[in-house]
CSV table of C-alpha atoms in Angstrom, one decimal:
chain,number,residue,atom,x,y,z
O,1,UNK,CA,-74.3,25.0,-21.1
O,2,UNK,CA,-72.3,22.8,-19.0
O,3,UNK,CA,-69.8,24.2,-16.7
O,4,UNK,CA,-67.0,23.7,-14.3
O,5,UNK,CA,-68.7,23.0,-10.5
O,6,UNK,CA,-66.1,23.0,-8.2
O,7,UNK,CA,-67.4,21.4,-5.1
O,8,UNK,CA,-64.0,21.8,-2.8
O,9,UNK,CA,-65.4,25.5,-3.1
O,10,UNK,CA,-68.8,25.8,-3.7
O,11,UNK,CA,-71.2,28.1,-1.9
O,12,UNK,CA,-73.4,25.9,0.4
O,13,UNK,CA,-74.7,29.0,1.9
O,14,UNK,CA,-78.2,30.9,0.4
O,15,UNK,CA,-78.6,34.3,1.3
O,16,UNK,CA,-82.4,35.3,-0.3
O,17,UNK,CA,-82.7,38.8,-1.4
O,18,UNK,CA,-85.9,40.7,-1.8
O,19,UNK,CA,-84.9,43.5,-4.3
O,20,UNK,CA,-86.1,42.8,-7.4
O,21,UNK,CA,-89.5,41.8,-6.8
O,22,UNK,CA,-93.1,42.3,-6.0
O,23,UNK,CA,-93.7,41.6,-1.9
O,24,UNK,CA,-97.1,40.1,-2.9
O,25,UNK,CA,-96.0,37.3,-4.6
O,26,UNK,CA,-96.6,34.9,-1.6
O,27,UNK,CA,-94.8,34.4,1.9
O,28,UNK,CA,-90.9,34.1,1.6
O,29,UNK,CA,-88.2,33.9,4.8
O,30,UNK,CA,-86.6,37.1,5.9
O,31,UNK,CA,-83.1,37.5,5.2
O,32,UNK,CA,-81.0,37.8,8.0
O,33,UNK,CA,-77.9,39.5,8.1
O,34,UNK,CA,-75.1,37.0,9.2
O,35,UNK,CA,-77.1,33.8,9.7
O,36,UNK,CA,-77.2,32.3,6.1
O,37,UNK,CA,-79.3,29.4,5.7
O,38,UNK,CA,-77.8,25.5,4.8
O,39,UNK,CA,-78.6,23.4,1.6
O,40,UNK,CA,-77.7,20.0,1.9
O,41,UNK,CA,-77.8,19.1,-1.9
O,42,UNK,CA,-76.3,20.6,-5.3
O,43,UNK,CA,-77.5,19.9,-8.9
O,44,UNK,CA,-73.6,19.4,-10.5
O,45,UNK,CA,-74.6,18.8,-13.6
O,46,UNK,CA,-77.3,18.1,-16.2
O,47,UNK,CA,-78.6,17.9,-19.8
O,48,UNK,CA,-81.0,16.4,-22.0
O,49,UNK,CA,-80.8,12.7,-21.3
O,50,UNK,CA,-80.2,13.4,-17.4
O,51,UNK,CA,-78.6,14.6,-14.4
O,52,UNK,CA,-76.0,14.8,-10.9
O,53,UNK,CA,-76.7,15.6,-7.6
O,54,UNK,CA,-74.0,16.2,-4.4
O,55,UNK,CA,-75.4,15.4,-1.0
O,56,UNK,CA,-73.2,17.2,1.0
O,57,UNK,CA,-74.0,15.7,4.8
O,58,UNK,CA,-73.3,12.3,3.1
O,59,UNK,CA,-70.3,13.1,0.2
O,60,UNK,CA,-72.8,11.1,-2.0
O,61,UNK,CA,-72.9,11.5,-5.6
O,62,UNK,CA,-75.9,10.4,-7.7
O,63,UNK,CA,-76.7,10.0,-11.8
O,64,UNK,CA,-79.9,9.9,-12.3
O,65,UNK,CA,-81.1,9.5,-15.9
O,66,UNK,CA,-83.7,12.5,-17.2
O,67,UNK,CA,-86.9,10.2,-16.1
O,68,UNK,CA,-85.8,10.4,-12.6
O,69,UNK,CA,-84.2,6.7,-11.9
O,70,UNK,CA,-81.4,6.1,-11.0
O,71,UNK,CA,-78.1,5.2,-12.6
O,72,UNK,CA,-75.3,5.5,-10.2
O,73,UNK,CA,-74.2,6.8,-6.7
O,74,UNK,CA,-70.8,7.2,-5.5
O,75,UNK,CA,-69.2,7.8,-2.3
O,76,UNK,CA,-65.5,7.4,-0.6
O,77,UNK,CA,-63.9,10.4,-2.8
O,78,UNK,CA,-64.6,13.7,-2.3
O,79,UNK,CA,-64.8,15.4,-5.7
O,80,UNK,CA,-63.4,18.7,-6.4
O,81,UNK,CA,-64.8,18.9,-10.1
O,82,UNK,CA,-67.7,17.1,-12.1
O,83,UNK,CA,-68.2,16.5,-16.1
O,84,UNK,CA,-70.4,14.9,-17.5
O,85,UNK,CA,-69.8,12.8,-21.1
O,86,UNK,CA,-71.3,13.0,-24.0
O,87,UNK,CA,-74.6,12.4,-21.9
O,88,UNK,CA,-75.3,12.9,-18.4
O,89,UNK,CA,-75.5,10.8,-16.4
O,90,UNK,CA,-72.0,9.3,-17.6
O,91,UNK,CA,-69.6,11.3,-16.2
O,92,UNK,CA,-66.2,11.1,-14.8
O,93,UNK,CA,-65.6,12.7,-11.3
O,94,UNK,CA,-61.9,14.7,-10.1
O,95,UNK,CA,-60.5,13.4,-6.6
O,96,UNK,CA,-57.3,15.5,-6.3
O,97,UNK,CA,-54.9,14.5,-3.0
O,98,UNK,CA,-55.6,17.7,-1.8
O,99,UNK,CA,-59.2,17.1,-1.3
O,100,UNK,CA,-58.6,13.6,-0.4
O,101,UNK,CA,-55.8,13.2,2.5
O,102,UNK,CA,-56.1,9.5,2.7
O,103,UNK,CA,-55.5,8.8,-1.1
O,104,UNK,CA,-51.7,8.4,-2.4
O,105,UNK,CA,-52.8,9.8,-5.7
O,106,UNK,CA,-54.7,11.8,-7.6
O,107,UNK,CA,-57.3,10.2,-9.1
O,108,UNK,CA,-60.0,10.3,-12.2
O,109,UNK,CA,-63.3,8.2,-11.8
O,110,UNK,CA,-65.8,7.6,-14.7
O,111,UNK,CA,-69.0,6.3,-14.3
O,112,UNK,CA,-69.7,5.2,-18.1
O,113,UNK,CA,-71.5,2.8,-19.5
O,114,UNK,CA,-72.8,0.9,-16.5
O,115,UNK,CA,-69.2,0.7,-15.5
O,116,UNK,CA,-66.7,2.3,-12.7
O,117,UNK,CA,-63.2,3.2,-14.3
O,118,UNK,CA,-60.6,4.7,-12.0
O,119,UNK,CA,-57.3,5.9,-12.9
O,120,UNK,CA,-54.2,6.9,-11.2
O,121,UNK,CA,-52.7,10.3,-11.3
O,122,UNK,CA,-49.4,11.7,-9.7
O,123,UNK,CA,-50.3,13.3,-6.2
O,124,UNK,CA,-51.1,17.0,-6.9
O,125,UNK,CA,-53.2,18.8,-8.7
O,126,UNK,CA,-56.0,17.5,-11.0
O,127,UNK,CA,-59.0,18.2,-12.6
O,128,UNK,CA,-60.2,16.6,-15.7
O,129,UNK,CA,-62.5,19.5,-18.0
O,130,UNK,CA,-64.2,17.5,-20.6
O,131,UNK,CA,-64.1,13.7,-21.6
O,132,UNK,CA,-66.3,11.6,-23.7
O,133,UNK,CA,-64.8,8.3,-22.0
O,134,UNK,CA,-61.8,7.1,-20.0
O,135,UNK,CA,-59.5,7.0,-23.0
O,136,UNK,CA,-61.0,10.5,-24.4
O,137,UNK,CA,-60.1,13.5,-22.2
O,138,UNK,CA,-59.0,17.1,-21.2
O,139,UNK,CA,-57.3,18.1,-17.6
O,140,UNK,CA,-55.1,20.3,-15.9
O,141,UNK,CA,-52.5,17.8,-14.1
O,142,UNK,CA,-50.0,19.3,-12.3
O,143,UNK,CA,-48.4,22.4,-14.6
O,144,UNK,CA,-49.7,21.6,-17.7
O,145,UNK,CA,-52.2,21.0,-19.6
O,146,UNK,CA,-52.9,17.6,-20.5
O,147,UNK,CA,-55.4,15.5,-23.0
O,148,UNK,CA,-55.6,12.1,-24.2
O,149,UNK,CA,-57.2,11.2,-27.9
O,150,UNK,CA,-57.5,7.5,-27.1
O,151,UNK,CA,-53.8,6.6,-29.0
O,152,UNK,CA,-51.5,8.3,-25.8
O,153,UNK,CA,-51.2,11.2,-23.9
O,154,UNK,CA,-50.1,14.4,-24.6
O,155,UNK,CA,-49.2,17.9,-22.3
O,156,UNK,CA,-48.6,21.6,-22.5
O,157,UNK,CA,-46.1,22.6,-20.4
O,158,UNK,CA,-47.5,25.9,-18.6
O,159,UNK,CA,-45.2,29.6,-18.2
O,160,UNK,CA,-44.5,28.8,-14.2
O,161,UNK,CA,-46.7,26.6,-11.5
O,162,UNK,CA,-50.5,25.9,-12.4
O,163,UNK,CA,-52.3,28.9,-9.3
O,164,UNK,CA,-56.0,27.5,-10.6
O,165,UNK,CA,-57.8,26.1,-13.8
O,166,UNK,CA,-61.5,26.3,-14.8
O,167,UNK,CA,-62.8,24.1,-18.1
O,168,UNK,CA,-65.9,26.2,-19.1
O,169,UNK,CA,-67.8,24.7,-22.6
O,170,UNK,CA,-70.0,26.1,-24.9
O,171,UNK,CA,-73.6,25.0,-25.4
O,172,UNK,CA,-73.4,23.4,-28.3
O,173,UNK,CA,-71.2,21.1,-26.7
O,174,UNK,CA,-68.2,21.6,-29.4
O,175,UNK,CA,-65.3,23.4,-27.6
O,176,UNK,CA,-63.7,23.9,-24.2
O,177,UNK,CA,-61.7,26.9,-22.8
O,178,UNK,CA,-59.5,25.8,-20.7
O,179,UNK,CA,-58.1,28.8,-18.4
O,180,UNK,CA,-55.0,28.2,-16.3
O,181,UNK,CA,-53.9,30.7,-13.5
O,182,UNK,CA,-50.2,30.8,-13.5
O,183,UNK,CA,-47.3,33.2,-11.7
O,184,UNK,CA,-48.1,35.6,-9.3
O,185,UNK,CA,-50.8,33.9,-7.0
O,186,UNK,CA,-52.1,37.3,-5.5
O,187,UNK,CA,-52.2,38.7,-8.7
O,188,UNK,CA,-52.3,35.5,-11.3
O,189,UNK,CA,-52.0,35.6,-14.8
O,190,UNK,CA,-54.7,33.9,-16.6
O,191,UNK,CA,-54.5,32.6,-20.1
O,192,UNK,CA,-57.3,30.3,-22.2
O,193,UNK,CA,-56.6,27.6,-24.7
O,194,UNK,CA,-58.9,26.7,-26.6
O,195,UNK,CA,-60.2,22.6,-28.0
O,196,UNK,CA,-62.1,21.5,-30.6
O,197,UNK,CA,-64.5,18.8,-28.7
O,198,UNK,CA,-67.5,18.3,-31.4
O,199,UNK,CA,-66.9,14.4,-31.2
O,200,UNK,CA,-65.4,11.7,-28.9
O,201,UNK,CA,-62.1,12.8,-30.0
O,202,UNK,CA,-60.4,15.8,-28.7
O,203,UNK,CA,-58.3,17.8,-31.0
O,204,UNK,CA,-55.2,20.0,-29.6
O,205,UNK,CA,-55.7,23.5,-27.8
O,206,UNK,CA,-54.5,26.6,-29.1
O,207,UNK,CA,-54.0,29.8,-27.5
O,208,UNK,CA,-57.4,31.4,-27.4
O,209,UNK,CA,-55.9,34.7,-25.7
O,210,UNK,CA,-53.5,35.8,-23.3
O,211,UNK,CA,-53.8,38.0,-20.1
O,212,UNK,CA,-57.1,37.8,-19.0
O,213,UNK,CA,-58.7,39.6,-16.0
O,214,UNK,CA,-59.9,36.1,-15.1
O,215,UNK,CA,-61.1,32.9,-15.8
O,216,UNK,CA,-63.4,32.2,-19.2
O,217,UNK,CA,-66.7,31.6,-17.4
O,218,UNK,CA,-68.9,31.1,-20.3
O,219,UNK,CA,-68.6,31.1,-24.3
O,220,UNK,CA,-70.2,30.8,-27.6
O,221,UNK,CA,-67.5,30.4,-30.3
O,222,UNK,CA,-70.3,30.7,-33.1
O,223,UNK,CA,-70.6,33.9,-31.9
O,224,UNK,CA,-67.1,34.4,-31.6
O,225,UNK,CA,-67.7,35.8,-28.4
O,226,UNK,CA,-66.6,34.9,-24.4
O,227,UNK,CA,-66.7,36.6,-21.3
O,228,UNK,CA,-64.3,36.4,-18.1
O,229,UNK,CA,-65.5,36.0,-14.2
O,230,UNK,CA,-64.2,37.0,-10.9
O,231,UNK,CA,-62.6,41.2,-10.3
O,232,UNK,CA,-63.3,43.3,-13.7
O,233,UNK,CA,-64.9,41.1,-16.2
O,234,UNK,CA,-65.2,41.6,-19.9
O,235,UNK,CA,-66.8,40.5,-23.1
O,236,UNK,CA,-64.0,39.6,-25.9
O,237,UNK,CA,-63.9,38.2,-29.0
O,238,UNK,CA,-62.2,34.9,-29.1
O,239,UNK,CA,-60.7,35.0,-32.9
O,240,UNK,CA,-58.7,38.0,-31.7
O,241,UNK,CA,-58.6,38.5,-28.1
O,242,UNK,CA,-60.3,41.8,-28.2
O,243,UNK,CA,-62.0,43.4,-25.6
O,244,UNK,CA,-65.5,43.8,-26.5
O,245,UNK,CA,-66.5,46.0,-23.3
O,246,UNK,CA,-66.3,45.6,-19.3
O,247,UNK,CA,-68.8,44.2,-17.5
O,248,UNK,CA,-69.0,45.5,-14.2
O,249,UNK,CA,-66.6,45.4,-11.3
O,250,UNK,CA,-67.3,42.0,-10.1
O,251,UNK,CA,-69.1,38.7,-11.7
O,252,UNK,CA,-69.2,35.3,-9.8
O,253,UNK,CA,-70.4,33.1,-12.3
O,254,UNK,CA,-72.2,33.7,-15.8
O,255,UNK,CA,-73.7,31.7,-18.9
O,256,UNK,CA,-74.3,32.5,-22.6
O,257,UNK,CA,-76.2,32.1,-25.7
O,258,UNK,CA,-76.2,32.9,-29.2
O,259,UNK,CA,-77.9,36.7,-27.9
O,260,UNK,CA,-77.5,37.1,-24.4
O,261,UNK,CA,-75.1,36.6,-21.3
O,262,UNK,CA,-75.9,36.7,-17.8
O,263,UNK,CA,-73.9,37.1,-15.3
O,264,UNK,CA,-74.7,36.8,-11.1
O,265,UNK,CA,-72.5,38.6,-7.8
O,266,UNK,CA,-72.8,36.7,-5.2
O,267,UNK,CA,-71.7,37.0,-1.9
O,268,UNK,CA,-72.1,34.6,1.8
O,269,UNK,CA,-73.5,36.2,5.0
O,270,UNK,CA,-73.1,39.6,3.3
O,271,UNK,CA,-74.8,42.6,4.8
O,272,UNK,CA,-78.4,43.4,3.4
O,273,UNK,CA,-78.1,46.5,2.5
O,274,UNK,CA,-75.2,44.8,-0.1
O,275,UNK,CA,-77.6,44.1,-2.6
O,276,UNK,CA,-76.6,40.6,-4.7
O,277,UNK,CA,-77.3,41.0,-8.4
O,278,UNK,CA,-78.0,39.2,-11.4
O,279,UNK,CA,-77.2,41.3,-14.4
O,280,UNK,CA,-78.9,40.2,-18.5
O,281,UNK,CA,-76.6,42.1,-21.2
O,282,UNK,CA,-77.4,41.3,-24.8
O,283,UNK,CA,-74.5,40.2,-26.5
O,284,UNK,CA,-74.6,43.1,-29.2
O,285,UNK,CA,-76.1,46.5,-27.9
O,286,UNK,CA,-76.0,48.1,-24.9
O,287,UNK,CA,-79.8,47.0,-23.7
O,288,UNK,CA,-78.8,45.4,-19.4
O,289,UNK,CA,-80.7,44.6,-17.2
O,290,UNK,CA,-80.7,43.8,-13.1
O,291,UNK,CA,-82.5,41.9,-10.9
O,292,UNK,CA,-82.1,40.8,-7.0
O,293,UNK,CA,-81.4,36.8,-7.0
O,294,UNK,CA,-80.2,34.3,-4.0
O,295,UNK,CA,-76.7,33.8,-3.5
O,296,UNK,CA,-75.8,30.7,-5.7
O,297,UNK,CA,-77.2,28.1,-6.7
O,298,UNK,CA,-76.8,28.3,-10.5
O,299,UNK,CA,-77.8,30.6,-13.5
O,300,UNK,CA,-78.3,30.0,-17.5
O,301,UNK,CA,-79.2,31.8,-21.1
O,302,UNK,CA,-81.5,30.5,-23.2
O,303,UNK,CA,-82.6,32.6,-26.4
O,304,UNK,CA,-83.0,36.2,-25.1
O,305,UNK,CA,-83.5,35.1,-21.7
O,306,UNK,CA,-81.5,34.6,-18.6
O,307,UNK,CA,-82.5,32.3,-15.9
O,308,UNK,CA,-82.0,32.6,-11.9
O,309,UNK,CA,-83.2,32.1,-8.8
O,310,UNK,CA,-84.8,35.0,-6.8
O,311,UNK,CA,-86.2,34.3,-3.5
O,312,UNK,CA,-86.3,30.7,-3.4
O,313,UNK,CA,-87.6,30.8,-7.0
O,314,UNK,CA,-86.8,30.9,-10.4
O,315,UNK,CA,-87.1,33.5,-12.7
O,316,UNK,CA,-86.6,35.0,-15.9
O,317,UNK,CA,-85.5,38.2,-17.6
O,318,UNK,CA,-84.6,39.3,-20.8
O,319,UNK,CA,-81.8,42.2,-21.4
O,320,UNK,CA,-84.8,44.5,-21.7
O,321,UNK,CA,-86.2,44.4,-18.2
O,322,UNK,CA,-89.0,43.0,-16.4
O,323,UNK,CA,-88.1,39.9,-14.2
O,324,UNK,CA,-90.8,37.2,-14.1
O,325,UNK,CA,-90.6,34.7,-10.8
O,326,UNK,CA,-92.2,31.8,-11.2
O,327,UNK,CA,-94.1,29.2,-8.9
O,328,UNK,CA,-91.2,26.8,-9.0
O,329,UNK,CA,-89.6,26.4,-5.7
O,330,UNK,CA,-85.8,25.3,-5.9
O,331,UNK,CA,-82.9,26.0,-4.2
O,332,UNK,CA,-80.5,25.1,-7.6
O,333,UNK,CA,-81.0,24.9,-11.0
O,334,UNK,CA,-79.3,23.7,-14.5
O,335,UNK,CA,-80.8,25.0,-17.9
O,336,UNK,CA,-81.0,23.2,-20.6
O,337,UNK,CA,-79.8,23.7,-24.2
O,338,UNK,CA,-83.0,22.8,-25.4
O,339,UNK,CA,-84.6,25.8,-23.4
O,340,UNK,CA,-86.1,23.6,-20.3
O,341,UNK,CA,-84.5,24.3,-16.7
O,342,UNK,CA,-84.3,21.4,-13.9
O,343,UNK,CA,-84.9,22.7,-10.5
O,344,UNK,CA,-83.5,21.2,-7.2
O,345,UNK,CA,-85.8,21.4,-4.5
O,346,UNK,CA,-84.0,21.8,-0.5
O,347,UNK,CA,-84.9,17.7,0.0
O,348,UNK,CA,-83.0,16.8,-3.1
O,349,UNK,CA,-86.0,16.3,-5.7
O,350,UNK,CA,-85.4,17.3,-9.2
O,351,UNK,CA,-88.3,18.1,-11.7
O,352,UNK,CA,-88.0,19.9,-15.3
O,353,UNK,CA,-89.8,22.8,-16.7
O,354,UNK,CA,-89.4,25.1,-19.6
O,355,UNK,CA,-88.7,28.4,-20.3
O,356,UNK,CA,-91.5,30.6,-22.2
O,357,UNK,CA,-90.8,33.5,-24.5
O,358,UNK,CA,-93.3,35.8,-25.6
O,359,UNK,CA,-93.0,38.9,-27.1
O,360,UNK,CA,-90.2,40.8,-25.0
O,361,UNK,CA,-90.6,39.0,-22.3
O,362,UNK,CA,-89.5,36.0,-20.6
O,363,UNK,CA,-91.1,33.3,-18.1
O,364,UNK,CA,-90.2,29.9,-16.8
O,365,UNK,CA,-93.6,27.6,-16.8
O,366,UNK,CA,-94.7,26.2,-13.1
O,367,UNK,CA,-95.3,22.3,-14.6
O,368,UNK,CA,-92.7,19.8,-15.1
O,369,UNK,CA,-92.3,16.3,-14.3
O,370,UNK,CA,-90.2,15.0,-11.4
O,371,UNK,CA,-89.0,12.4,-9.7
């Protein structure tokens, strides 16, 4: 599933966790309450045909196509959002004014094609969701809602001034929720619109539902089904807006397939006693289950199984219990809708492995290639 990184805000800071699992799975660094440790580099984005990585200490943005070479790097704007196009690593990168003082204007920046395509937005607010090229896209701009199909432009004019916006897609890569934040910015009002992206094309967005306790952070419209992150989540059905059932008081980020969601709480230089969480619900049922994890660094569904990070490595779980870590080392990861998972490693190397099923259980193989 690809979905929204927003670097201007992303958590550079890994807290590891030990509840969960065994102590005797090899030597792993202490947490320590308050002094959180640095990654330099992100994995932004990935699929199939490749992937993205953020070095923070330089602003440097790299493509790198799924064999490891590379495609493009970018520096001079710092990005607030990422997307990918129809494969990574094409992409087109956010550079809002506010994250950019030096800048007179917003602006949009593909890398497609070989080619660097930059346009020019109104100072403010901007981040482009989804686009399969600079003529075909979907972004919040200022207080609306705004897409182009390639023959002009078109907008939504939002209820009162845009707080926040999230683009989250589904894994089958054919529609976007677009959540927008408006009114009250201590208590914002969050509503999702919903587009039809299964081509180049985009189609226009409808009101998915209305008053949400918080931004769409994953969906599977096959399903009928989404779920909302940040204070109170919930599972509802998109056709109707019902709520399913709550999820919890708090989730930070969470994926989804055709079976399962996972979701992961996450906090920065939190106590230890504060465990951080990654919860595996089953998207019909009441089977859940919880495991320790890092703070950040990423989180997926595949099949019946959700994917995390848990002391510096990445495991698996199903909603029935009984997390597997693995061997793989990595301080971020992106899974795949094919079922394999690209770790980052903490210098920046990115190789690929696969996630096993068998039986009830879950498992994410040690061997991959790299580059």
């Amino acid at each position: 599933m690809r979905m929204r990184i927003r670097l201007a805000a992303a958590a550079l800071l890994i807290v590891p966790v030990l509840a969960g699992c065994s102590a005797d799975d090899g030597p792993t660094t202490p947490a320590v309450s308050g002094d959180p440790v640095e990654n330099r580099f992100l994995l932004v984005e990935g699929d199939t045909a490749g992937y993205i990585t953020f070095d923070t200490e330089q602003e440097k943005l790299t493509g790198f196509r799924s064999d490891g070479t590379r495609a493009w790097t970018h520096s001079g704007n710092f990005p607030s959002d990422i997307q990918c196009l129809n494969q990574c690593p094409d992409a087109v990168i956010s550079a809002p004014v506010s994250e950019n003082p030096g800048q007179k204007k917003s602006l949009a920046i593909w890398k497609y094609r070989g080619e660097t395509t930059v346009k020019e937005f109104a100072a403010g607010r901007l981040d482009v969701h989804w686009s399969s090229g600079p003529d075909n896209w979907i972004a919040t701009v200022g207080p609306s809602v705004t897409w182009s199909d390639g023959a002009g432009k078109r907008s939504l004019d939002l209820p009162g001034e845009l707080k926040d916006s999230m683009g989250t897609q589904s894994a089958d890569g054919r529609s976007l929720a677009v959540s927008v934040a408006t009114g009250d910015e201590a208590a914002p009002r969050w509503s999702a619109y919903l587009f039809d992206v299964p081509g180049r094309t985009p189609g226009s967005p409808r009101l998915a539902v209305d008053h949400l306790p918080g931004s769409v952070g994953c969906l599977d419209p096959a399903a009928d089904r989404a779920a909302t992150i940040g204070e109170k989540p919930a599972l509802f059905t998109l056709g109707s807006g019902r709520r399913v059932r709550d999820l919890g008081d708090f989730s930070s980020e969470c994926a989804m397939s055709r079976s399962t969601t996972v979701f992961g709480t996450y906090a920065v230089g939190q106590a230890e006693q504060d465990a951080q969480a990654v919860r595996v619900t089953g998207n019909t049922g009441n089977r859940t289950s919880q495991a320790g994890t890092s703070s950040g660094g990423g989180l997926g569904a595949t099949s019946g199984c959700g994917v995390f990070l848990s002391e510096g490595r990445i495991a698996a779980m199903p909603p029935t219990g009984g997390a597997e870590r693995s061997e793989v080392r990595a301080v971020g990861l992106r899974v795949l809708p094919d079922g394999d998972v690209y770790a980052l490693a903490a210098d920046g190397t990115v190789t690929r492995h696969r996630v096993v099923t068998a039986g009830s259980g879950c498992s994410v193989s040690s061997s991959g290639s790299g580059r």
